[in-house]
Amino acid sequence: MMLIETLDQKPGPESDLKYKRVVLKISGEGLCTDGGFGIDADELKRLGSEIKAVHDLGGEVAVVVGGGNIVRGSQIARHAQIEEATGHYMGMLGTVINALAIQDTLESMGVATRVQSAINVDRVCERFIRRRAIRHLEKGRVVIFAAGTGNPFVTTDTGAALRASEINADAVLKATKVEGVYDSDPMKNPEAKLFKHLSYNDVINSRLEVMDVSAIDLCQRSGVPIVVFNLRTPNSMRDVVCGKVIGTLVDAES
Ligand code: UDP
């Protein structure tokens, strides 16, 4: 576990990208206003601009979007006569709604996209096909992965780790509302310290809230680094792929 100073590096052209192929994991909350519900047009535009900035540099961007702004399986099952597995399927369908919103936002900005879903909804998007997803990325299309893993009882964090491992991504970029991973909750403790670097084992053993343990474990086994960063800071995603040291890097180094 290490706390280090921030280093500034200027963004460069495609060949200089530190992470050429990335999976951006954005929570459903990232599509609505703080404490809100559903989809907010301004938040969508802001997200679209961040993704476009990386795409314009030649980065290959895949997006795994959550659905917490619409339905969280375990919560809805707790409060209604709905079986938990059903709640999770509802949650996955919520992510399809979000994926379509991101798709049209990006297309309106001139960025070609494809949505691939882990649950077949053939009238609205493609099914997830690994080799086709990779081909889309190579052709410069942003691929939005919907419906997480397609299986209940897990979250889209695990979906992001899975897709990143499958498409040989250079990194998972985990978007949060704070600067990265802290030693305590920065919303409650103004003295909370930001970790600039953590190993996968640090995260798992200290039970730090980065992503689900299953997601961290899969990234560790696949050797995919995770960068946790604040997507609400303008150009932050571009800065990360260009190698600027921001947020928290999680990888195998101790
Ligand atoms: N979900 C699921 N399997 C998956 C991904 C998601 O069952 O592979 C369900 C789960 O109920 C989850 C909901 O979809 O609560 C929304 O996903 P998530 O909680 O990851 O969304 P986020 O918190 O990132 O917005």
PDB file of C-alpha atoms and ligand atoms in Angstrom:
ATOM      1  CA  MET A   1       0.000   0.000   0.000  1.00  0.00           C
ATOM      2  CA  MET A   2       1.557   3.315  -0.993  1.00  0.00           C
ATOM      3  CA  LEU A   3       0.655   6.989  -0.921  1.00  0.00           C
ATOM      4  CA  ILE A   4       2.642   8.956  -3.518  1.00  0.00           C
ATOM      5  CA  GLU A   5       2.604  12.409  -5.037  1.00  0.00           C
ATOM      6  CA  THR A   6       0.752  13.238  -8.256  1.00  0.00           C
ATOM      7  CA  LEU A   7       2.929  13.602 -11.373  1.00  0.00           C
ATOM      8  CA  ASP A   8       1.781  15.656 -14.326  1.00  0.00           C
ATOM      9  CA  GLN A   9       2.322  14.408 -17.868  1.00  0.00           C
ATOM     10  CA  LYS A  10       0.927  15.986 -21.036  1.00  0.00           C
ATOM     11  CA  PRO A  11      -1.548  14.018 -23.199  1.00  0.00           C
ATOM     12  CA  GLY A  12       0.057  12.749 -26.408  1.00  0.00           C
ATOM     13  CA  PRO A  13      -1.040  11.185 -29.716  1.00  0.00           C
ATOM     14  CA  GLU A  14      -2.430   7.660 -30.073  1.00  0.00           C
ATOM     15  CA  SER A  15       0.977   5.956 -30.136  1.00  0.00           C
ATOM     16  CA  ASP A  16       1.716   7.462 -26.754  1.00  0.00           C
ATOM     17  CA  LEU A  17      -1.426   6.202 -25.100  1.00  0.00           C
ATOM     18  CA  LYS A  18      -0.610   4.333 -21.932  1.00  0.00           C
ATOM     19  CA  TYR A  19      -3.853   2.375 -22.172  1.00  0.00           C
ATOM     20  CA  LYS A  20      -4.945   1.922 -25.788  1.00  0.00           C
ATOM     21  CA  ARG A  21      -7.918  -0.400 -25.206  1.00  0.00           C
ATOM     22  CA  VAL A  22      -9.950   0.343 -22.104  1.00  0.00           C
ATOM     23  CA  VAL A  23     -13.151  -0.730 -20.442  1.00  0.00           C
ATOM     24  CA  LEU A  24     -14.854   2.195 -18.734  1.00  0.00           C
ATOM     25  CA  LYS A  25     -17.059   1.046 -15.860  1.00  0.00           C
ATOM     26  CA  ILE A  26     -19.678   3.652 -15.143  1.00  0.00           C
ATOM     27  CA  SER A  27     -22.368   3.179 -12.513  1.00  0.00           C
ATOM     28  CA  GLY A  28     -25.954   3.968 -13.277  1.00  0.00           C
ATOM     29  CA  GLU A  29     -25.635   6.792 -10.743  1.00  0.00           C
ATOM     30  CA  GLY A  30     -23.209   8.412 -13.166  1.00  0.00           C
ATOM     31  CA  LEU A  31     -26.132   9.022 -15.519  1.00  0.00           C
ATOM     32  CA  CYS A  32     -28.364  10.869 -13.069  1.00  0.00           C
ATOM     33  CA  THR A  33     -28.020  13.857 -10.794  1.00  0.00           C
ATOM     34  CA  ASP A  34     -26.706  13.323  -7.243  1.00  0.00           C
ATOM     35  CA  GLY A  35     -29.201  11.327  -5.250  1.00  0.00           C
ATOM     36  CA  GLY A  36     -31.498  11.260  -8.280  1.00  0.00           C
ATOM     37  CA  PHE A  37     -33.076   8.545 -10.374  1.00  0.00           C
ATOM     38  CA  GLY A  38     -33.284   7.760 -14.060  1.00  0.00           C
ATOM     39  CA  ILE A  39     -31.307   9.553 -16.738  1.00  0.00           C
ATOM     40  CA  ASP A  40     -30.239  13.190 -16.809  1.00  0.00           C
ATOM     41  CA  ALA A  41     -29.507  14.756 -20.195  1.00  0.00           C
ATOM     42  CA  ASP A  42     -26.619  16.903 -18.947  1.00  0.00           C
ATOM     43  CA  GLU A  43     -24.910  13.985 -17.200  1.00  0.00           C
ATOM     44  CA  LEU A  44     -25.239  11.931 -20.372  1.00  0.00           C
ATOM     45  CA  LYS A  45     -23.670  14.711 -22.445  1.00  0.00           C
ATOM     46  CA  ARG A  46     -20.829  15.073 -19.987  1.00  0.00           C
ATOM     47  CA  LEU A  47     -20.165  11.333 -20.115  1.00  0.00           C
ATOM     48  CA  GLY A  48     -20.353  11.355 -23.918  1.00  0.00           C
ATOM     49  CA  SER A  49     -17.779  14.154 -24.145  1.00  0.00           C
ATOM     50  CA  GLU A  50     -15.351  12.297 -21.878  1.00  0.00           C
ATOM     51  CA  ILE A  51     -15.608   9.140 -23.981  1.00  0.00           C
ATOM     52  CA  LYS A  52     -15.359  11.089 -27.246  1.00  0.00           C
ATOM     53  CA  ALA A  53     -12.139  12.780 -26.090  1.00  0.00           C
ATOM     54  CA  VAL A  54     -10.471   9.366 -25.716  1.00  0.00           C
ATOM     55  CA  HIS A  55     -11.976   8.056 -28.941  1.00  0.00           C
ATOM     56  CA  ASP A  56     -10.678  11.117 -30.813  1.00  0.00           C
ATOM     57  CA  LEU A  57      -7.154  10.297 -29.618  1.00  0.00           C
ATOM     58  CA  GLY A  58      -7.427   6.829 -31.174  1.00  0.00           C
ATOM     59  CA  GLY A  59      -8.265   5.009 -27.959  1.00  0.00           C
ATOM     60  CA  GLU A  60     -10.403   1.883 -28.193  1.00  0.00           C
ATOM     61  CA  VAL A  61     -13.212   2.369 -25.710  1.00  0.00           C
ATOM     62  CA  ALA A  62     -15.638  -0.202 -24.372  1.00  0.00           C
ATOM     63  CA  VAL A  63     -18.165   0.832 -21.756  1.00  0.00           C
ATOM     64  CA  VAL A  64     -19.796  -1.343 -19.119  1.00  0.00           C
ATOM     65  CA  VAL A  65     -22.708   0.541 -17.645  1.00  0.00           C
ATOM     66  CA  GLY A  66     -24.501  -0.235 -14.392  1.00  0.00           C
ATOM     67  CA  GLY A  67     -28.178   0.119 -13.645  1.00  0.00           C
ATOM     68  CA  GLY A  68     -28.394   1.444 -10.096  1.00  0.00           C
ATOM     69  CA  ASN A  69     -30.195   4.571 -11.363  1.00  0.00           C
ATOM     70  CA  ILE A  70     -33.068   2.335 -12.433  1.00  0.00           C
ATOM     71  CA  VAL A  71     -33.129  -0.926 -10.444  1.00  0.00           C
ATOM     72  CA  ARG A  72     -30.823  -2.709  -8.001  1.00  0.00           C
ATOM     73  CA  GLY A  73     -31.828  -6.348  -7.859  1.00  0.00           C
ATOM     74  CA  SER A  74     -31.237  -7.010  -4.186  1.00  0.00           C
ATOM     75  CA  GLN A  75     -32.988  -3.804  -3.075  1.00  0.00           C
ATOM     76  CA  ILE A  76     -36.139  -4.215  -5.123  1.00  0.00           C
ATOM     77  CA  ALA A  77     -36.431  -7.823  -3.981  1.00  0.00           C
ATOM     78  CA  ARG A  78     -36.217  -6.709  -0.346  1.00  0.00           C
ATOM     79  CA  HIS A  79     -39.053  -4.226  -0.678  1.00  0.00           C
ATOM     80  CA  ALA A  80     -41.464  -6.021  -2.981  1.00  0.00           C
ATOM     81  CA  GLN A  81     -42.923  -9.443  -3.627  1.00  0.00           C
ATOM     82  CA  ILE A  82     -40.223 -10.092  -6.179  1.00  0.00           C
ATOM     83  CA  GLU A  83     -37.791 -12.978  -6.017  1.00  0.00           C
ATOM     84  CA  GLU A  84     -34.194 -11.872  -5.731  1.00  0.00           C
ATOM     85  CA  ALA A  85     -33.151 -13.513  -8.997  1.00  0.00           C
ATOM     86  CA  THR A  86     -35.999 -11.686 -10.772  1.00  0.00           C
ATOM     87  CA  GLY A  87     -34.790  -8.434  -9.244  1.00  0.00           C
ATOM     88  CA  HIS A  88     -31.328  -9.044 -10.677  1.00  0.00           C
ATOM     89  CA  TYR A  89     -32.742  -9.694 -14.133  1.00  0.00           C
ATOM     90  CA  MET A  90     -34.680  -6.438 -13.790  1.00  0.00           C
ATOM     91  CA  GLY A  91     -31.404  -4.735 -12.876  1.00  0.00           C
ATOM     92  CA  MET A  92     -29.700  -6.154 -15.946  1.00  0.00           C
ATOM     93  CA  LEU A  93     -32.508  -4.910 -18.164  1.00  0.00           C
ATOM     94  CA  GLY A  94     -32.015  -1.481 -16.575  1.00  0.00           C
ATOM     95  CA  THR A  95     -28.446  -1.506 -17.826  1.00  0.00           C
ATOM     96  CA  VAL A  96     -29.760  -2.098 -21.359  1.00  0.00           C
ATOM     97  CA  ILE A  97     -31.825   1.100 -21.064  1.00  0.00           C
ATOM     98  CA  ASN A  98     -28.720   2.996 -19.956  1.00  0.00           C
ATOM     99  CA  ALA A  99     -26.632   1.504 -22.756  1.00  0.00           C
ATOM    100  CA  LEU A 100     -29.109   2.714 -25.374  1.00  0.00           C
ATOM    101  CA  ALA A 101     -29.034   6.208 -23.861  1.00  0.00           C
ATOM    102  CA  ILE A 102     -25.230   6.285 -24.024  1.00  0.00           C
ATOM    103  CA  GLN A 103     -25.313   4.938 -27.574  1.00  0.00           C
ATOM    104  CA  ASP A 104     -27.539   7.686 -28.933  1.00  0.00           C
ATOM    105  CA  THR A 105     -25.633  10.350 -27.022  1.00  0.00           C
ATOM    106  CA  LEU A 106     -22.338   9.248 -28.565  1.00  0.00           C
ATOM    107  CA  GLU A 107     -23.833   8.872 -32.032  1.00  0.00           C
ATOM    108  CA  SER A 108     -25.215  12.416 -31.786  1.00  0.00           C
ATOM    109  CA  MET A 109     -21.605  13.505 -31.211  1.00  0.00           C
ATOM    110  CA  GLY A 110     -20.440  11.675 -34.335  1.00  0.00           C
ATOM    111  CA  VAL A 111     -18.978   8.641 -32.553  1.00  0.00           C
ATOM    112  CA  ALA A 112     -19.867   5.261 -34.074  1.00  0.00           C
ATOM    113  CA  THR A 113     -21.088   2.746 -31.508  1.00  0.00           C
ATOM    114  CA  ARG A 114     -22.473  -0.731 -31.003  1.00  0.00           C
ATOM    115  CA  VAL A 115     -24.380  -2.025 -28.002  1.00  0.00           C
ATOM    116  CA  GLN A 116     -23.823  -5.682 -27.132  1.00  0.00           C
ATOM    117  CA  SER A 117     -25.993  -7.256 -24.466  1.00  0.00           C
ATOM    118  CA  ALA A 118     -25.343 -10.338 -22.356  1.00  0.00           C
ATOM    119  CA  ILE A 119     -29.117 -10.948 -22.392  1.00  0.00           C
ATOM    120  CA  ASN A 120     -30.588 -11.261 -25.869  1.00  0.00           C
ATOM    121  CA  VAL A 121     -32.729  -8.269 -26.796  1.00  0.00           C
ATOM    122  CA  ASP A 122     -32.268  -8.710 -30.517  1.00  0.00           C
ATOM    123  CA  ARG A 123     -34.687  -5.992 -31.566  1.00  0.00           C
ATOM    124  CA  VAL A 124     -32.644  -3.282 -29.904  1.00  0.00           C
ATOM    125  CA  CYS A 125     -29.002  -4.350 -29.892  1.00  0.00           C
ATOM    126  CA  GLU A 126     -26.490  -7.044 -30.738  1.00  0.00           C
ATOM    127  CA  ARG A 127     -25.795 -10.066 -28.578  1.00  0.00           C
ATOM    128  CA  PHE A 128     -22.419 -10.182 -26.909  1.00  0.00           C
ATOM    129  CA  ILE A 129     -20.027 -11.930 -29.259  1.00  0.00           C
ATOM    130  CA  ARG A 130     -16.435 -11.590 -28.132  1.00  0.00           C
ATOM    131  CA  ARG A 131     -14.716 -11.615 -31.511  1.00  0.00           C
ATOM    132  CA  ARG A 132     -17.264  -9.218 -32.972  1.00  0.00           C
ATOM    133  CA  ALA A 133     -16.771  -6.831 -30.044  1.00  0.00           C
ATOM    134  CA  ILE A 134     -13.023  -6.814 -30.649  1.00  0.00           C
ATOM    135  CA  ARG A 135     -13.578  -6.169 -34.353  1.00  0.00           C
ATOM    136  CA  HIS A 136     -15.842  -3.211 -33.583  1.00  0.00           C
ATOM    137  CA  LEU A 137     -13.137  -1.734 -31.364  1.00  0.00           C
ATOM    138  CA  GLU A 138     -10.503  -2.229 -34.051  1.00  0.00           C
ATOM    139  CA  LYS A 139     -12.779  -0.384 -36.478  1.00  0.00           C
ATOM    140  CA  GLY A 140     -12.992   2.562 -34.116  1.00  0.00           C
ATOM    141  CA  ARG A 141     -16.470   1.931 -32.740  1.00  0.00           C
ATOM    142  CA  VAL A 142     -17.228   2.423 -29.081  1.00  0.00           C
ATOM    143  CA  VAL A 143     -18.735  -0.811 -27.768  1.00  0.00           C
ATOM    144  CA  ILE A 144     -21.237  -0.533 -24.944  1.00  0.00           C
ATOM    145  CA  PHE A 145     -21.681  -3.752 -23.029  1.00  0.00           C
ATOM    146  CA  ALA A 146     -25.134  -4.100 -21.487  1.00  0.00           C
ATOM    147  CA  ALA A 147     -26.680  -6.591 -19.028  1.00  0.00           C
ATOM    148  CA  GLY A 148     -23.466  -7.146 -17.079  1.00  0.00           C
ATOM    149  CA  THR A 149     -22.484 -10.806 -17.064  1.00  0.00           C
ATOM    150  CA  GLY A 150     -25.982 -11.982 -18.003  1.00  0.00           C
ATOM    151  CA  ASN A 151     -26.160 -13.828 -14.674  1.00  0.00           C
ATOM    152  CA  PRO A 152     -28.008 -12.803 -11.494  1.00  0.00           C
ATOM    153  CA  PHE A 153     -26.427 -12.258  -8.057  1.00  0.00           C
ATOM    154  CA  VAL A 154     -23.414 -10.356  -9.346  1.00  0.00           C
ATOM    155  CA  THR A 155     -22.922  -6.759 -10.413  1.00  0.00           C
ATOM    156  CA  THR A 156     -21.679  -4.867 -13.416  1.00  0.00           C
ATOM    157  CA  ASP A 157     -18.265  -4.505 -11.720  1.00  0.00           C
ATOM    158  CA  THR A 158     -17.788  -8.195 -12.335  1.00  0.00           C
ATOM    159  CA  GLY A 159     -19.176  -7.673 -15.824  1.00  0.00           C
ATOM    160  CA  ALA A 160     -16.503  -5.033 -16.452  1.00  0.00           C
ATOM    161  CA  ALA A 161     -13.713  -7.317 -15.230  1.00  0.00           C
ATOM    162  CA  LEU A 162     -15.057 -10.162 -17.339  1.00  0.00           C
ATOM    163  CA  ARG A 163     -15.355  -8.151 -20.547  1.00  0.00           C
ATOM    164  CA  ALA A 164     -11.967  -6.508 -19.979  1.00  0.00           C
ATOM    165  CA  SER A 165     -10.381  -9.941 -19.600  1.00  0.00           C
ATOM    166  CA  GLU A 166     -12.161 -11.263 -22.686  1.00  0.00           C
ATOM    167  CA  ILE A 167     -11.246  -8.411 -25.013  1.00  0.00           C
ATOM    168  CA  ASN A 168      -7.670  -8.149 -23.713  1.00  0.00           C
ATOM    169  CA  ALA A 169      -8.179  -4.625 -22.435  1.00  0.00           C
ATOM    170  CA  ASP A 170      -5.164  -2.686 -21.210  1.00  0.00           C
ATOM    171  CA  ALA A 171      -7.107  -1.376 -18.209  1.00  0.00           C
ATOM    172  CA  VAL A 172     -10.445  -1.125 -16.473  1.00  0.00           C
ATOM    173  CA  LEU A 173     -11.243   2.503 -15.768  1.00  0.00           C
ATOM    174  CA  LYS A 174     -13.588   2.571 -12.817  1.00  0.00           C
ATOM    175  CA  ALA A 175     -15.408   5.888 -12.665  1.00  0.00           C
ATOM    176  CA  THR A 176     -16.376   7.218  -9.246  1.00  0.00           C
ATOM    177  CA  LYS A 177     -17.645  10.483  -7.779  1.00  0.00           C
ATOM    178  CA  VAL A 178     -14.485  10.962  -5.683  1.00  0.00           C
ATOM    179  CA  GLU A 179     -10.836  11.114  -6.708  1.00  0.00           C
ATOM    180  CA  GLY A 180     -10.052   7.424  -6.161  1.00  0.00           C
ATOM    181  CA  VAL A 181      -9.722   4.975  -3.274  1.00  0.00           C
ATOM    182  CA  TYR A 182      -9.322   6.433   0.221  1.00  0.00           C
ATOM    183  CA  ASP A 183      -8.395   4.939   3.582  1.00  0.00           C
ATOM    184  CA  SER A 184     -11.807   6.067   4.895  1.00  0.00           C
ATOM    185  CA  ASP A 185     -14.944   7.600   3.445  1.00  0.00           C
ATOM    186  CA  PRO A 186     -13.930  11.067   2.114  1.00  0.00           C
ATOM    187  CA  MET A 187     -17.579  12.170   2.237  1.00  0.00           C
ATOM    188  CA  LYS A 188     -17.564  11.674   6.022  1.00  0.00           C
ATOM    189  CA  ASN A 189     -13.908  12.185   6.932  1.00  0.00           C
ATOM    190  CA  PRO A 190     -12.182  15.326   5.567  1.00  0.00           C
ATOM    191  CA  GLU A 191      -8.822  13.814   6.667  1.00  0.00           C
ATOM    192  CA  ALA A 192      -9.290  10.729   4.493  1.00  0.00           C
ATOM    193  CA  LYS A 193      -6.136   9.895   2.519  1.00  0.00           C
ATOM    194  CA  LEU A 194      -6.155   9.029  -1.145  1.00  0.00           C
ATOM    195  CA  PHE A 195      -4.180   5.953  -2.172  1.00  0.00           C
ATOM    196  CA  LYS A 196      -2.271   6.562  -5.397  1.00  0.00           C
ATOM    197  CA  HIS A 197      -1.385   2.900  -5.710  1.00  0.00           C
ATOM    198  CA  LEU A 198      -2.663  -0.391  -4.320  1.00  0.00           C
ATOM    199  CA  SER A 199      -1.998  -4.015  -5.162  1.00  0.00           C
ATOM    200  CA  TYR A 200      -4.890  -6.359  -5.889  1.00  0.00           C
ATOM    201  CA  ASN A 201      -4.059  -8.126  -2.617  1.00  0.00           C
ATOM    202  CA  ASP A 202      -4.150  -4.826  -0.679  1.00  0.00           C
ATOM    203  CA  VAL A 203      -7.679  -4.249  -1.942  1.00  0.00           C
ATOM    204  CA  ILE A 204      -8.867  -7.772  -1.220  1.00  0.00           C
ATOM    205  CA  ASN A 205      -7.188  -8.145   2.181  1.00  0.00           C
ATOM    206  CA  SER A 206      -8.107  -4.674   3.464  1.00  0.00           C
ATOM    207  CA  ARG A 207     -11.633  -4.989   2.077  1.00  0.00           C
ATOM    208  CA  LEU A 208     -11.305  -1.570   0.481  1.00  0.00           C
ATOM    209  CA  GLU A 209     -14.396  -0.564  -1.443  1.00  0.00           C
ATOM    210  CA  VAL A 210     -13.071  -0.448  -4.973  1.00  0.00           C
ATOM    211  CA  MET A 211     -15.069  -3.041  -6.863  1.00  0.00           C
ATOM    212  CA  ASP A 212     -16.591  -6.411  -5.957  1.00  0.00           C
ATOM    213  CA  VAL A 213     -14.029  -8.928  -4.757  1.00  0.00           C
ATOM    214  CA  SER A 214     -14.932 -11.177  -7.691  1.00  0.00           C
ATOM    215  CA  ALA A 215     -14.074  -8.314 -10.068  1.00  0.00           C
ATOM    216  CA  ILE A 216     -10.717  -7.637  -8.391  1.00  0.00           C
ATOM    217  CA  ASP A 217      -9.919 -11.349  -8.348  1.00  0.00           C
ATOM    218  CA  LEU A 218     -10.653 -11.670 -12.064  1.00  0.00           C
ATOM    219  CA  CYS A 219      -8.573  -8.593 -12.943  1.00  0.00           C
ATOM    220  CA  GLN A 220      -5.724 -10.035 -10.869  1.00  0.00           C
ATOM    221  CA  ARG A 221      -5.871 -13.368 -12.653  1.00  0.00           C
ATOM    222  CA  SER A 222      -6.044 -11.677 -16.064  1.00  0.00           C
ATOM    223  CA  GLY A 223      -3.411  -9.075 -15.220  1.00  0.00           C
ATOM    224  CA  VAL A 224      -5.719  -6.167 -16.064  1.00  0.00           C
ATOM    225  CA  PRO A 225      -4.900  -3.022 -14.051  1.00  0.00           C
ATOM    226  CA  ILE A 226      -7.727  -0.943 -12.628  1.00  0.00           C
ATOM    227  CA  VAL A 227      -7.645   2.849 -12.439  1.00  0.00           C
ATOM    228  CA  VAL A 228     -10.213   4.359 -10.080  1.00  0.00           C
ATOM    229  CA  PHE A 229     -10.790   8.014 -10.914  1.00  0.00           C
ATOM    230  CA  ASN A 230     -13.284  10.875 -10.801  1.00  0.00           C
ATOM    231  CA  LEU A 231     -15.048  11.033 -14.152  1.00  0.00           C
ATOM    232  CA  ARG A 232     -16.634  14.335 -13.156  1.00  0.00           C
ATOM    233  CA  THR A 233     -13.283  16.071 -13.435  1.00  0.00           C
ATOM    234  CA  PRO A 234     -13.189  17.357 -17.035  1.00  0.00           C
ATOM    235  CA  ASN A 235     -10.874  15.354 -19.349  1.00  0.00           C
ATOM    236  CA  SER A 236     -10.040  12.910 -16.573  1.00  0.00           C
ATOM    237  CA  MET A 237     -10.598   9.833 -18.734  1.00  0.00           C
ATOM    238  CA  ARG A 238      -8.357  11.236 -21.449  1.00  0.00           C
ATOM    239  CA  ASP A 239      -5.728  12.046 -18.834  1.00  0.00           C
ATOM    240  CA  VAL A 240      -5.792   8.489 -17.500  1.00  0.00           C
ATOM    241  CA  VAL A 241      -5.341   6.838 -20.913  1.00  0.00           C
ATOM    242  CA  CYS A 242      -2.522   9.282 -21.660  1.00  0.00           C
ATOM    243  CA  GLY A 243      -0.679   8.188 -18.538  1.00  0.00           C
ATOM    244  CA  LYS A 244      -1.272  11.132 -16.254  1.00  0.00           C
ATOM    245  CA  VAL A 245      -1.080   9.898 -12.684  1.00  0.00           C
ATOM    246  CA  ILE A 246      -4.494  10.611 -11.263  1.00  0.00           C
ATOM    247  CA  GLY A 247      -6.838   8.587  -9.081  1.00  0.00           C
ATOM    248  CA  THR A 248      -5.780   5.210  -7.712  1.00  0.00           C
ATOM    249  CA  LEU A 249      -3.985   2.534  -9.716  1.00  0.00           C
ATOM    250  CA  VAL A 250      -4.623  -1.059  -8.674  1.00  0.00           C
ATOM    251  CA  ASP A 251      -2.279  -3.658 -10.151  1.00  0.00           C
ATOM    252  CA  ALA A 252       0.047  -6.512  -9.213  1.00  0.00           C
ATOM    253  CA  GLU A 253       2.906  -4.338  -7.869  1.00  0.00           C
ATOM    254  CA  SER A 254       3.130  -4.235  -4.090  1.00  0.00           C
TER     255      SER A 254
HETATM  256  N1  UDP B   1     -26.920  -7.367 -12.302  1.00  0.00           N
HETATM  257  C1  UDP B   1     -26.880  -8.745 -12.312  1.00  0.00           C
HETATM  258  N2  UDP B   1     -25.861  -9.365 -12.980  1.00  0.00           N
HETATM  259  C2  UDP B   1     -24.859  -8.690 -13.609  1.00  0.00           C
HETATM  260  C3  UDP B   1     -24.900  -7.284 -13.573  1.00  0.00           C
HETATM  261  C4  UDP B   1     -25.923  -6.645 -12.914  1.00  0.00           C
HETATM  262  O1  UDP B   1     -27.743  -9.409 -11.746  1.00  0.00           O
HETATM  263  O2  UDP B   1     -23.972  -9.322 -14.192  1.00  0.00           O
HETATM  264  C5  UDP B   1     -28.048  -6.691 -11.662  1.00  0.00           C
HETATM  265  C6  UDP B   1     -27.898  -6.550 -10.143  1.00  0.00           C
HETATM  266  O3  UDP B   1     -29.167  -6.722  -9.560  1.00  0.00           O
HETATM  267  C7  UDP B   1     -27.452  -5.142  -9.973  1.00  0.00           C
HETATM  268  C8  UDP B   1     -28.177  -4.424 -11.081  1.00  0.00           C
HETATM  269  O4  UDP B   1     -28.171  -5.374 -12.165  1.00  0.00           O
HETATM  270  O5  UDP B   1     -27.816  -4.616  -8.726  1.00  0.00           O
HETATM  271  C9  UDP B   1     -27.545  -3.125 -11.533  1.00  0.00           C
HETATM  272  O6  UDP B   1     -26.153  -3.303 -11.687  1.00  0.00           O
HETATM  273  P1  UDP B   1     -25.095  -2.622 -10.700  1.00  0.00           P
HETATM  274  O7  UDP B   1     -25.556  -2.738  -9.286  1.00  0.00           O
HETATM  275  O8  UDP B   1     -23.768  -3.186 -11.023  1.00  0.00           O
HETATM  276  O9  UDP B   1     -25.207  -1.127 -11.165  1.00  0.00           O
HETATM  277  P2  UDP B   1     -24.388   0.132 -10.651  1.00  0.00           P
HETATM  278  O10 UDP B   1     -24.340   0.076  -9.148  1.00  0.00           O
HETATM  279  O11 UDP B   1     -23.027   0.037 -11.237  1.00  0.00           O
HETATM  280  O12 UDP B   1     -25.161   1.295 -11.187  1.00  0.00           O
END
